[in-house]
XYZ file of C-alpha atoms in Angstrom:
673
model
C 36.702 35.799 -6.826
C 40.036 36.411 -8.525
C 42.390 33.753 -9.376
C 45.073 35.089 -7.152
C 42.807 34.362 -4.113
C 43.992 30.808 -4.611
C 47.426 31.763 -3.428
C 46.277 33.352 -0.227
C 45.264 31.783 3.137
C 41.712 31.530 3.906
C 41.237 32.522 7.516
C 37.931 31.985 9.279
C 36.710 32.008 12.963
C 35.261 28.908 14.155
C 34.276 30.244 17.530
C 33.163 33.610 19.191
C 36.383 33.697 20.915
C 39.872 33.043 19.388
C 39.985 29.732 17.645
C 41.273 30.387 14.076
C 41.568 28.034 11.293
C 43.808 28.718 8.336
C 44.182 26.586 5.199
C 45.838 26.887 2.007
C 44.719 25.466 -1.312
C 46.471 22.303 -2.561
C 49.443 23.044 -4.629
C 47.996 20.909 -7.447
C 44.630 22.524 -7.546
C 43.472 25.704 -9.305
C 40.534 28.012 -8.456
C 38.759 29.047 -11.588
C 35.896 31.571 -11.852
C 34.563 34.417 -13.611
C 32.661 35.728 -10.424
C 33.866 38.777 -8.610
C 34.215 38.889 -4.989
C 31.415 41.262 -4.492
C 31.044 41.266 -0.813
C 33.401 42.531 1.728
C 34.016 40.730 4.860
C 32.077 43.018 7.323
C 29.379 44.437 4.931
C 25.917 43.680 5.937
C 24.305 44.944 2.642
C 23.811 43.028 -0.583
C 24.847 44.652 -3.626
C 22.775 44.953 -6.921
C 24.538 42.340 -8.787
C 24.364 39.809 -6.110
C 20.414 40.387 -5.788
C 19.695 38.744 -9.122
C 21.954 35.781 -8.339
C 20.251 35.299 -5.040
C 16.948 35.331 -6.769
C 17.849 32.691 -9.155
C 19.317 30.431 -6.561
C 16.311 30.941 -4.177
C 13.963 30.119 -7.090
C 15.726 26.994 -7.871
C 15.859 25.973 -4.359
C 12.267 26.471 -4.120
C 11.168 23.929 -6.519
C 13.619 21.395 -4.975
C 12.103 21.993 -1.506
C 8.471 22.681 -2.737
C 8.546 19.020 -4.446
C 9.293 17.492 -0.885
C 6.196 19.001 0.624
C 3.785 19.806 -2.072
C 2.859 16.256 -2.607
C 2.232 15.594 1.063
C -1.243 17.158 1.034
C -2.259 15.132 -1.970
C -1.084 11.815 -0.433
C -4.570 10.685 0.861
C -5.954 11.281 -2.586
C -3.150 9.388 -4.266
C -3.717 6.506 -1.574
C -7.417 6.350 -2.929
C -6.713 6.647 -6.595
C -3.946 4.115 -6.614
C -5.436 2.010 -3.842
C -2.355 1.874 -1.674
C -1.401 1.855 1.876
C 0.142 4.163 4.394
C 3.472 2.385 4.069
C 3.451 2.850 0.190
C 2.857 6.567 0.765
C 5.908 6.646 2.963
C 7.917 5.184 -0.033
C 6.525 8.045 -2.244
C 8.194 10.589 0.159
C 11.063 8.705 1.418
C 12.532 7.397 -2.105
C 12.959 10.919 -3.479
C 14.868 12.051 -0.197
C 16.981 8.682 -0.251
C 18.006 9.290 -3.975
C 18.389 12.915 -3.316
C 20.726 12.256 -0.302
C 22.751 9.265 -1.771
C 24.047 11.131 -4.815
C 24.415 14.588 -3.392
C 28.291 13.863 -2.252
C 29.190 12.728 -5.792
C 27.353 15.563 -7.551
C 28.778 18.107 -4.971
C 32.272 17.182 -5.904
C 31.383 16.947 -9.759
C 29.922 20.297 -9.376
C 33.280 21.696 -8.085
C 35.178 19.755 -10.882
C 33.222 20.655 -13.863
C 31.414 23.844 -13.000
C 28.536 24.574 -10.737
C 26.378 26.381 -13.156
C 26.531 23.507 -15.656
C 25.712 20.823 -13.209
C 22.945 22.955 -11.662
C 21.278 23.631 -14.881
C 21.597 19.940 -15.993
C 19.966 18.898 -12.635
C 17.024 21.400 -12.987
C 16.399 19.798 -16.406
C 16.513 16.253 -15.177
C 14.105 17.302 -12.020
C 11.704 18.877 -14.550
C 11.685 15.479 -16.628
C 10.892 13.525 -13.387
C 8.055 15.811 -12.482
C 6.480 15.173 -15.843
C 6.768 11.277 -15.431
C 5.084 11.824 -12.009
C 2.533 13.890 -13.292
C 1.348 11.403 -15.970
C 1.897 8.259 -13.777
C -0.836 5.704 -13.768
C 0.298 3.540 -10.786
C 2.728 3.464 -7.867
C 5.509 1.883 -9.787
C 5.419 4.644 -12.365
C 5.145 7.345 -9.719
C 8.161 5.891 -7.932
C 10.251 5.877 -11.258
C 9.611 9.682 -11.589
C 10.500 10.294 -7.933
C 13.898 8.464 -8.517
C 14.587 10.717 -11.560
C 13.468 13.776 -9.507
C 15.734 12.928 -6.709
C 18.600 12.461 -9.125
C 18.275 15.785 -10.573
C 17.722 17.482 -7.062
C 21.076 15.876 -6.145
C 22.859 17.500 -9.101
C 21.397 20.980 -8.510
C 21.109 21.536 -4.824
C 24.889 21.275 -3.980
C 25.770 23.724 -6.710
C 23.078 26.117 -5.317
C 24.760 26.228 -1.927
C 28.380 26.337 -3.360
C 27.402 29.144 -5.610
C 25.797 30.991 -2.709
C 28.849 30.550 -0.611
C 31.418 31.774 -3.121
C 29.217 34.826 -4.132
C 28.650 36.231 -0.503
C 31.082 36.920 2.225
C 31.175 38.259 5.803
C 28.062 39.584 7.270
C 26.355 39.761 3.876
C 26.617 35.975 3.787
C 24.617 35.843 7.032
C 21.798 37.988 5.358
C 21.941 35.987 2.205
C 21.492 32.681 4.101
C 18.686 34.159 5.950
C 17.029 34.991 2.709
C 17.850 31.709 1.253
C 16.496 29.906 4.365
C 13.321 32.116 4.320
C 12.800 30.715 0.704
C 13.418 27.160 1.635
C 11.244 27.370 4.743
C 8.467 29.179 2.997
C 8.569 26.761 0.006
C 8.448 23.698 2.373
C 5.257 24.951 4.065
C 3.789 26.665 1.147
C 3.880 23.287 -0.673
C 0.912 21.839 1.179
C -1.083 25.081 0.337
C -0.362 24.611 -3.335
C -0.823 20.889 -3.231
C -4.242 21.271 -1.515
C -5.404 23.861 -4.124
C -4.539 21.494 -7.048
C -5.836 18.490 -5.349
C -9.259 20.130 -4.515
C -9.703 21.897 -7.774
C -11.095 19.485 -10.553
C -9.628 21.515 -13.183
C -6.102 20.586 -12.017
C -6.147 17.421 -9.766
C -3.097 16.182 -7.615
C -1.048 15.789 -10.915
C -0.408 19.579 -11.021
C 1.533 19.182 -7.725
C 4.155 17.860 -10.044
C 3.420 19.812 -13.392
C 3.971 23.164 -11.318
C 7.552 22.383 -11.307
C 7.944 22.658 -15.215
C 7.231 26.474 -15.553
C 9.162 27.296 -12.544
C 12.018 25.090 -13.642
C 12.090 26.817 -17.046
C 12.296 30.279 -15.255
C 15.259 29.076 -13.077
C 17.085 27.853 -16.127
C 16.634 31.192 -17.905
C 17.679 32.982 -14.948
C 20.665 30.893 -14.480
C 21.766 31.365 -17.970
C 21.667 35.218 -17.439
C 22.714 35.783 -13.867
C 25.189 33.075 -12.748
C 28.565 32.965 -13.968
C 30.635 29.666 -14.095
C 32.731 28.787 -11.288
C 34.937 25.565 -10.392
C 37.527 24.013 -8.311
C 39.552 21.768 -10.380
C 41.511 18.879 -8.649
C 43.742 16.889 -10.718
C 43.697 14.125 -8.068
C 39.889 13.559 -8.318
C 38.374 10.444 -9.839
C 34.937 9.379 -9.326
C 34.335 7.140 -6.327
C 32.126 4.401 -7.662
C 32.866 2.026 -4.744
C 31.905 4.680 -2.153
C 28.898 5.574 -4.068
C 27.750 1.948 -4.245
C 28.339 1.405 -0.561
C 26.496 4.485 0.650
C 23.599 3.967 -1.586
C 23.230 0.175 -0.625
C 23.715 0.980 2.958
C 21.181 3.949 2.961
C 18.757 1.846 0.956
C 18.948 -1.287 3.106
C 18.251 0.851 6.199
C 15.261 2.683 4.586
C 13.869 -0.645 3.337
C 14.114 -2.300 6.838
C 12.516 0.735 8.572
C 9.583 0.968 6.116
C 8.952 -2.776 5.548
C 9.505 -3.819 9.138
C 5.781 -2.660 9.595
C 4.539 -5.445 7.101
C 7.251 -8.264 7.362
C 8.190 -7.980 11.146
C 11.004 -6.183 12.951
C 12.613 -9.053 14.444
C 10.904 -12.247 13.539
C 9.005 -12.912 10.376
C 5.217 -11.929 10.731
C 4.456 -12.324 6.902
C 6.396 -14.176 4.170
C 8.173 -12.047 1.733
C 8.909 -13.092 -1.837
C 10.089 -11.535 -5.017
C 10.300 -13.074 -8.620
C 9.254 -16.536 -6.940
C 12.179 -16.268 -4.219
C 11.076 -16.364 -0.667
C 12.705 -15.244 2.289
C 13.920 -18.590 3.956
C 14.574 -17.575 7.687
C 11.437 -17.062 9.772
C 13.131 -16.553 12.954
C 15.026 -13.554 11.663
C 12.892 -11.170 9.513
C 14.168 -9.780 6.207
C 13.774 -6.066 7.612
C 15.985 -6.861 10.567
C 18.577 -8.339 8.221
C 18.222 -5.389 6.061
C 18.861 -2.908 8.858
C 21.914 -4.763 10.190
C 23.291 -5.096 6.700
C 22.797 -1.435 6.104
C 24.718 -0.464 9.332
C 27.575 -2.850 8.145
C 27.567 -1.247 4.709
C 27.921 2.172 6.004
C 30.579 1.079 8.390
C 32.498 -0.375 5.438
C 31.775 2.972 3.514
C 33.553 4.911 6.243
C 36.521 2.603 6.279
C 36.639 2.559 2.397
C 36.597 6.432 2.369
C 39.356 6.966 5.035
C 41.652 4.523 3.227
C 41.119 6.071 0.002
C 41.935 9.575 1.470
C 45.090 8.065 2.987
C 46.088 6.660 -0.419
C 46.062 10.350 -1.681
C 42.701 9.918 -3.727
C 39.846 12.326 -3.195
C 36.989 10.682 -1.262
C 33.287 10.860 -1.764
C 33.088 12.073 1.933
C 35.895 13.847 3.235
C 36.169 12.470 6.854
C 38.958 14.922 7.728
C 36.357 17.709 7.626
C 34.897 16.190 10.965
C 37.993 17.857 12.744
C 35.965 21.211 12.456
C 33.639 21.217 15.373
C 31.034 23.319 13.719
C 30.915 20.866 10.690
C 30.914 17.874 12.895
C 28.399 18.794 15.436
C 26.223 20.917 12.804
C 25.808 17.775 10.645
C 24.727 15.661 13.652
C 22.209 18.210 14.575
C 20.819 18.602 10.816
C 20.245 14.871 10.795
C 18.319 14.584 14.060
C 16.293 17.652 13.362
C 15.454 16.638 9.947
C 14.093 13.426 11.210
C 11.681 15.315 13.311
C 10.544 18.295 11.025
C 9.753 16.347 7.823
C 8.124 13.485 9.560
C 5.736 15.771 11.430
C 4.362 17.463 8.257
C 3.698 13.984 6.793
C 1.620 12.767 9.690
C -0.238 16.070 10.275
C -1.542 16.117 6.628
C -3.131 12.595 7.092
C -4.747 13.524 10.519
C -6.216 16.816 9.299
C -7.806 15.113 6.150
C -9.049 11.976 7.661
C -9.993 12.688 11.199
C -10.906 16.522 10.992
C -12.508 16.116 7.608
C -10.704 18.816 5.924
C -10.281 19.128 2.215
C -6.814 19.028 0.666
C -7.032 23.035 0.112
C -8.224 23.458 3.753
C -5.423 21.353 5.049
C -3.028 23.618 3.158
C -4.512 26.602 4.661
C -4.180 25.148 7.973
C -0.394 25.090 7.372
C -0.474 28.626 6.292
C 0.226 30.161 9.826
C 3.546 28.008 9.904
C 4.335 29.271 6.461
C 4.071 32.803 7.430
C 5.947 32.396 10.715
C 8.851 30.631 8.773
C 8.923 33.465 6.216
C 9.111 36.016 9.028
C 11.654 34.435 11.098
C 14.095 33.171 8.672
C 15.575 36.663 7.555
C 15.452 37.715 11.328
C 17.676 34.688 12.154
C 20.543 36.161 9.907
C 20.308 39.240 11.694
C 20.456 37.582 15.236
C 23.231 35.403 14.080
C 25.310 38.579 13.304
C 24.703 39.734 16.891
C 24.626 36.752 19.017
C 26.120 33.962 16.864
C 24.337 31.325 15.089
C 24.580 28.579 17.765
C 22.004 30.472 20.073
C 19.678 31.204 17.115
C 19.761 27.373 16.122
C 19.286 26.137 19.653
C 16.416 28.683 20.302
C 14.805 27.624 17.043
C 14.768 23.954 18.010
C 13.640 24.413 21.510
C 10.514 26.313 19.943
C 9.947 23.309 17.616
C 10.068 20.692 20.402
C 7.658 22.936 22.474
C 5.267 22.879 19.561
C 5.467 19.271 19.142
C 5.106 18.346 22.719
C 1.903 20.670 22.795
C 0.412 18.863 19.645
C 0.991 15.510 21.531
C -0.815 16.993 24.640
C -3.999 18.441 22.853
C -4.614 16.290 20.017
C -7.909 14.164 20.271
C -10.737 13.171 17.907
C -12.673 16.383 19.350
C -9.865 18.864 19.130
C -10.898 21.811 17.155
C -8.532 22.760 14.215
C -8.082 26.179 15.322
C -6.492 25.022 18.511
C -3.487 24.196 16.312
C -3.010 27.621 14.798
C -0.878 29.417 17.634
C 1.155 26.070 17.976
C 1.862 25.977 14.155
C 3.038 29.678 14.408
C 5.513 28.741 17.246
C 6.530 25.719 15.174
C 7.171 27.870 12.077
C 9.057 30.339 14.060
C 11.493 27.350 15.348
C 11.918 26.258 11.820
C 12.667 29.672 10.387
C 15.298 30.370 13.214
C 17.108 26.974 12.963
C 17.087 26.018 9.320
C 19.244 28.695 7.525
C 21.706 29.175 10.266
C 22.386 25.484 10.563
C 23.475 25.540 7.096
C 25.456 28.738 7.583
C 27.276 26.988 10.605
C 28.305 23.874 8.628
C 29.600 25.564 5.541
C 31.428 28.450 7.539
C 33.232 25.892 9.564
C 35.221 24.292 6.833
C 37.814 25.696 4.168
C 36.329 27.520 1.149
C 37.892 25.095 -1.326
C 35.547 22.463 0.174
C 32.345 24.464 -0.435
C 30.891 21.917 -2.930
C 31.497 18.746 -1.044
C 30.581 20.432 2.332
C 27.148 21.581 0.821
C 26.720 18.128 -0.511
C 27.438 16.569 2.859
C 25.017 19.079 4.498
C 22.237 18.417 2.068
C 22.857 14.619 2.221
C 22.403 14.505 6.070
C 19.348 16.763 5.861
C 17.752 14.292 3.000
C 18.697 11.150 4.650
C 17.454 12.527 7.935
C 14.188 13.315 6.447
C 13.841 10.043 4.582
C 14.454 8.064 7.895
C 12.321 10.434 9.894
C 9.527 9.661 7.839
C 10.209 5.971 8.062
C 10.649 5.932 11.671
C 7.751 8.221 12.373
C 5.534 6.504 9.939
C 6.412 3.233 11.677
C 5.286 4.613 14.872
C 2.121 5.996 13.234
C 1.220 2.539 11.620
C 2.208 0.631 14.938
C -0.048 2.716 16.977
C -2.916 2.767 14.392
C -2.657 -1.059 14.241
C -2.594 -1.653 17.980
C -5.354 0.962 18.947
C -7.447 0.072 16.088
C -7.369 -3.817 16.878
C -8.105 -2.995 20.456
C -11.132 -0.685 19.340
C -12.492 -3.434 17.060
C -12.320 -6.030 19.887
C -14.177 -3.478 22.144
C -16.925 -2.804 19.682
C -17.488 -6.503 18.938
C -17.687 -7.169 22.758
C -20.432 -4.564 22.736
C -22.159 -5.965 19.899
C -21.871 -2.941 17.781
C -19.726 -4.808 14.979
C -20.255 -8.493 14.041
C -17.290 -10.981 14.648
C -17.132 -11.619 10.854
C -15.685 -8.041 10.465
C -12.735 -8.590 12.858
C -10.198 -10.301 10.443
C -10.962 -8.092 7.639
C -10.430 -4.744 9.966
C -7.482 -6.215 11.636
C -5.838 -7.077 8.204
C -6.589 -3.293 7.062
C -5.190 -1.927 10.248
C -2.119 -4.214 10.308
C -1.079 -3.263 6.734
C -1.403 0.515 7.387
C -4.856 0.845 5.982
C -4.230 -0.718 2.782
C -6.415 0.120 0.029
C -6.544 3.861 0.902
C -6.126 5.906 4.090
C -9.460 5.428 6.048
C -11.153 3.756 2.929
C -13.949 1.412 4.185
C -13.683 -2.282 3.356
C -15.718 -3.448 0.297
C -19.315 -5.000 1.268
C -19.545 -3.424 4.665
C -23.236 -3.055 5.748
C -24.249 0.620 5.900
C -25.182 0.311 9.698
C -21.578 -0.496 10.559
C -20.048 2.421 8.763
C -20.187 5.017 11.484
C -18.618 2.652 14.004
C -15.726 1.656 11.618
C -15.030 5.257 10.903
C -14.916 5.915 14.610
C -12.394 3.094 15.010
C -10.230 4.526 12.242
C -10.444 8.012 13.408
C -9.490 7.195 17.014
C -6.575 4.863 15.744
C -5.208 7.616 13.443
C -5.618 10.258 16.253
C -3.685 8.156 18.687
C -1.096 7.457 15.884
C -0.727 11.261 15.278
C -0.251 11.916 18.965
C 2.650 9.487 19.612
C 4.199 10.191 16.090
C 4.267 13.888 17.166
C 5.869 12.779 20.474
C 8.567 10.680 18.567
C 9.329 13.802 16.372
C 9.453 16.063 19.469
C 12.111 13.718 20.958
C 14.261 13.822 17.854
C 14.032 17.652 17.924
C 14.828 17.662 21.654
C 17.983 15.753 21.128
C 18.994 18.017 18.058
C 18.618 21.198 20.505
C 20.931 19.314 22.991
C 23.564 18.612 20.387
C 23.352 22.072 18.974
C 24.848 23.441 22.081
C 28.161 21.744 21.106
C 28.356 23.931 17.810
C 31.068 26.654 17.978
C 29.442 30.148 17.908
C 31.220 32.185 15.108
C 30.295 35.876 14.495
C 31.046 38.152 11.497
C 33.787 40.158 13.167
C 36.988 41.440 11.761
C 40.134 39.435 12.773
C 42.153 40.538 15.796
C 45.686 39.549 16.746
C 45.561 37.976 20.114
C 48.374 37.230 22.405
C 49.475 33.450 23.172
C 48.616 33.870 26.790
C 45.268 35.226 26.127
C 44.597 32.320 23.584
C 45.483 29.794 26.283
C 43.335 31.371 28.874
C 40.386 31.596 26.499
C 41.068 27.812 25.492
C 40.631 26.793 29.214
C 37.740 28.946 29.586
C 36.246 27.202 26.410
C 37.263 23.724 27.780
C 35.383 24.436 31.089
C 32.283 25.520 29.085
C 32.396 22.518 27.060
C 32.569 20.273 29.930
C 29.496 22.043 31.549
C 27.489 21.820 28.503
C 28.387 18.068 28.134
C 27.250 17.465 31.694
C 23.996 19.481 31.219
C 23.268 17.448 28.084
C 23.807 14.285 29.776
C 21.356 15.155 32.459
C 18.755 16.314 29.847
C 19.280 13.003 27.909
C 18.566 10.874 30.819
C 15.573 13.050 31.663
C 14.324 12.223 28.124
C 14.920 8.592 28.621
C 12.831 8.554 31.718
C 10.016 10.437 30.151
C 9.977 7.916 27.231
C 9.937 4.983 29.754
C 7.133 6.596 31.729
C 5.067 6.984 28.439
C 5.858 3.471 27.504
C 4.636 2.203 30.819
C 1.363 4.333 30.563
C 0.430 3.275 27.056
C -0.915 -0.150 26.823
C -0.905 -0.079 23.114
C 2.718 0.787 23.013
C 3.655 -2.154 25.467
C 1.814 -4.614 23.423
C 3.443 -3.474 20.161
C 6.831 -3.786 21.605
C 6.170 -7.219 23.200
C 4.989 -8.391 19.641
C 7.630 -6.910 17.597
C 10.844 -5.739 19.551
C 10.621 -7.263 23.041
C 14.313 -6.322 23.889
C 13.504 -2.756 23.580
C 10.385 -3.050 25.538
C 12.663 -4.722 28.314
C 14.838 -1.812 28.460
C 11.968 0.758 28.602
C 9.981 -1.220 31.353
C 10.735 -0.200 34.991
C 13.225 2.413 33.893
C 15.868 -0.003 33.181
C 17.396 1.579 30.096
C 17.408 4.955 31.820
C 19.166 3.601 34.832
C 21.913 1.873 32.500
C 22.392 4.994 30.612
C 22.825 6.977 33.775
C 25.389 4.566 35.037
C 27.315 4.333 31.888
C 27.150 8.014 31.141
C 28.363 8.933 34.722
C 31.194 6.599 34.365
C 32.274 8.141 31.136
C 31.919 11.587 32.526
C 34.133 10.723 35.592
C 36.669 9.066 33.469
C 36.859 11.481 30.498
C 36.507 14.646 32.277
C 37.230 14.579 35.916
C 39.896 11.971 36.168
C 41.647 13.015 32.977
C 41.443 16.748 34.011
C 43.027 15.917 37.521
C 45.849 13.907 35.738
C 46.630 16.671 33.248
C 46.932 19.298 36.089
C 49.265 16.791 38.029
C 51.390 16.480 35.036
C 51.694 20.306 34.470
C 52.547 20.883 38.039
């Protein structure tokens, strides 16, 4: 883009009607780039020079996304080799996402400041180094170190990738480019299990090649970046590194994640097992460390928001620009991204464990089982770009998430120990279609809703929310999985002992394994178990994991359903030429939009109450869930029992709707008359 473009207004539509946002660059800022503005506002085709850049960006994105999923199929084998529990497996997947998300905001801004290509190449190099550390790791600690390094490198490269993509393509060509980019991300996400399964099942490679594969791909991406991508930056003299904000958000997110994962071990509200580190023990038995950690995390994130707002008011550049939340597409888009990421990534995590333990599939067979989903994502992601040009991205996103929710609820309905694997194929196709439609257009909506000068920090915020959502999704859905495994498994053990098919001496050992998330390896039998009891214990494990998978899928479906509802509040921009509109027309359209928004809010409220009723109904039908809530989170169980929480939500929500929409609208009309 030429330097003279920094002196022009950047005009964008933020709705399909007439809402226009115009913003000028700050006087003290300079836009520097060697890139040409290769796309015109309404051109749908992609020029030859842009294709190579798109390929390089897609390749680099592929290894970042691939790393989040390629290891998933290998997790049961890693659990066996390292003798670790389900909770430890959650750390392997969540820690990468946490570090990735925590540093994205900082590196998004530093990429704008010091050059997107430079930061991008440094990040890919660091990512490859972390992959090597993971590949040679000999225990869980070494692997977690490698995951931290990988997450830090991904945090450097990912926002630069999106910023380069946003500044290279414009108009309808950008929608098409995002469709291809989304296809690459989606296909890499679900092809990862296939590659991970192949490496894990092949003795010539082992699971370590799930990390080594990043080395040649990363090298190819670096060579391509050096050839194809020109340097671009947005220098801001007022920018200084926000160390305080970085510390607050990292500590806050880490505290929340620790509480969500370790609550399974040390207790959610009261202490169920003593916690100690370096000889120092947690002193409060009536209030568990995970509960304290979750509360502390919420407080730290609130302080982070206050700190960043004050920093912006003082004229300093914040780590997260909360002023961007005034753009509806950015605000509701990020909220939707967070909710959906919680469901999408957690679902793949639990399905991999279920297929390999209960259904007895090998790692490569599990990867092949995910292949219909991969093909579906690859087909529907480019189609999403074309549909967005015609109907607007909002309806594409909403349709995609509705398909995802239907697929997850279907898995909840059909899953049992005896369910054949081929029953999942059509459901995975529907799920992949939903992911393909939603993932790329959500990103497009978020970035197209904000001024072009904020491309780096906007893409960093988008990726931060997605990664943090995936980390918390794995933690929350993993907690549901472990909780159901524990409660169902212990009930099954008690039933088998009552029928004299298991000795009483096995109860304490099996209960300990189930409570800790099958410590010692997923579905690994305890040492010294007599051979005649092995089939019974395996049946107990399989039933517990199956029930855990069912309810974890239900939890993921609830998350995605809320995401589908929140997507209805996203503006619906289309790639049309600007048209001058008379003020009277703008006023009339604004009133029409206000009516539509009110209707959407009321419809969403009704749907949310319906979902709460469904959750309460399931709670009352599931004895294992009631027991778990009674033991670990009785206040929440009290709200779910007898539909009390649903009734309270209906009363409060109705009051807010009457006050904010009906009464205020009547007051406004009276004032105008």
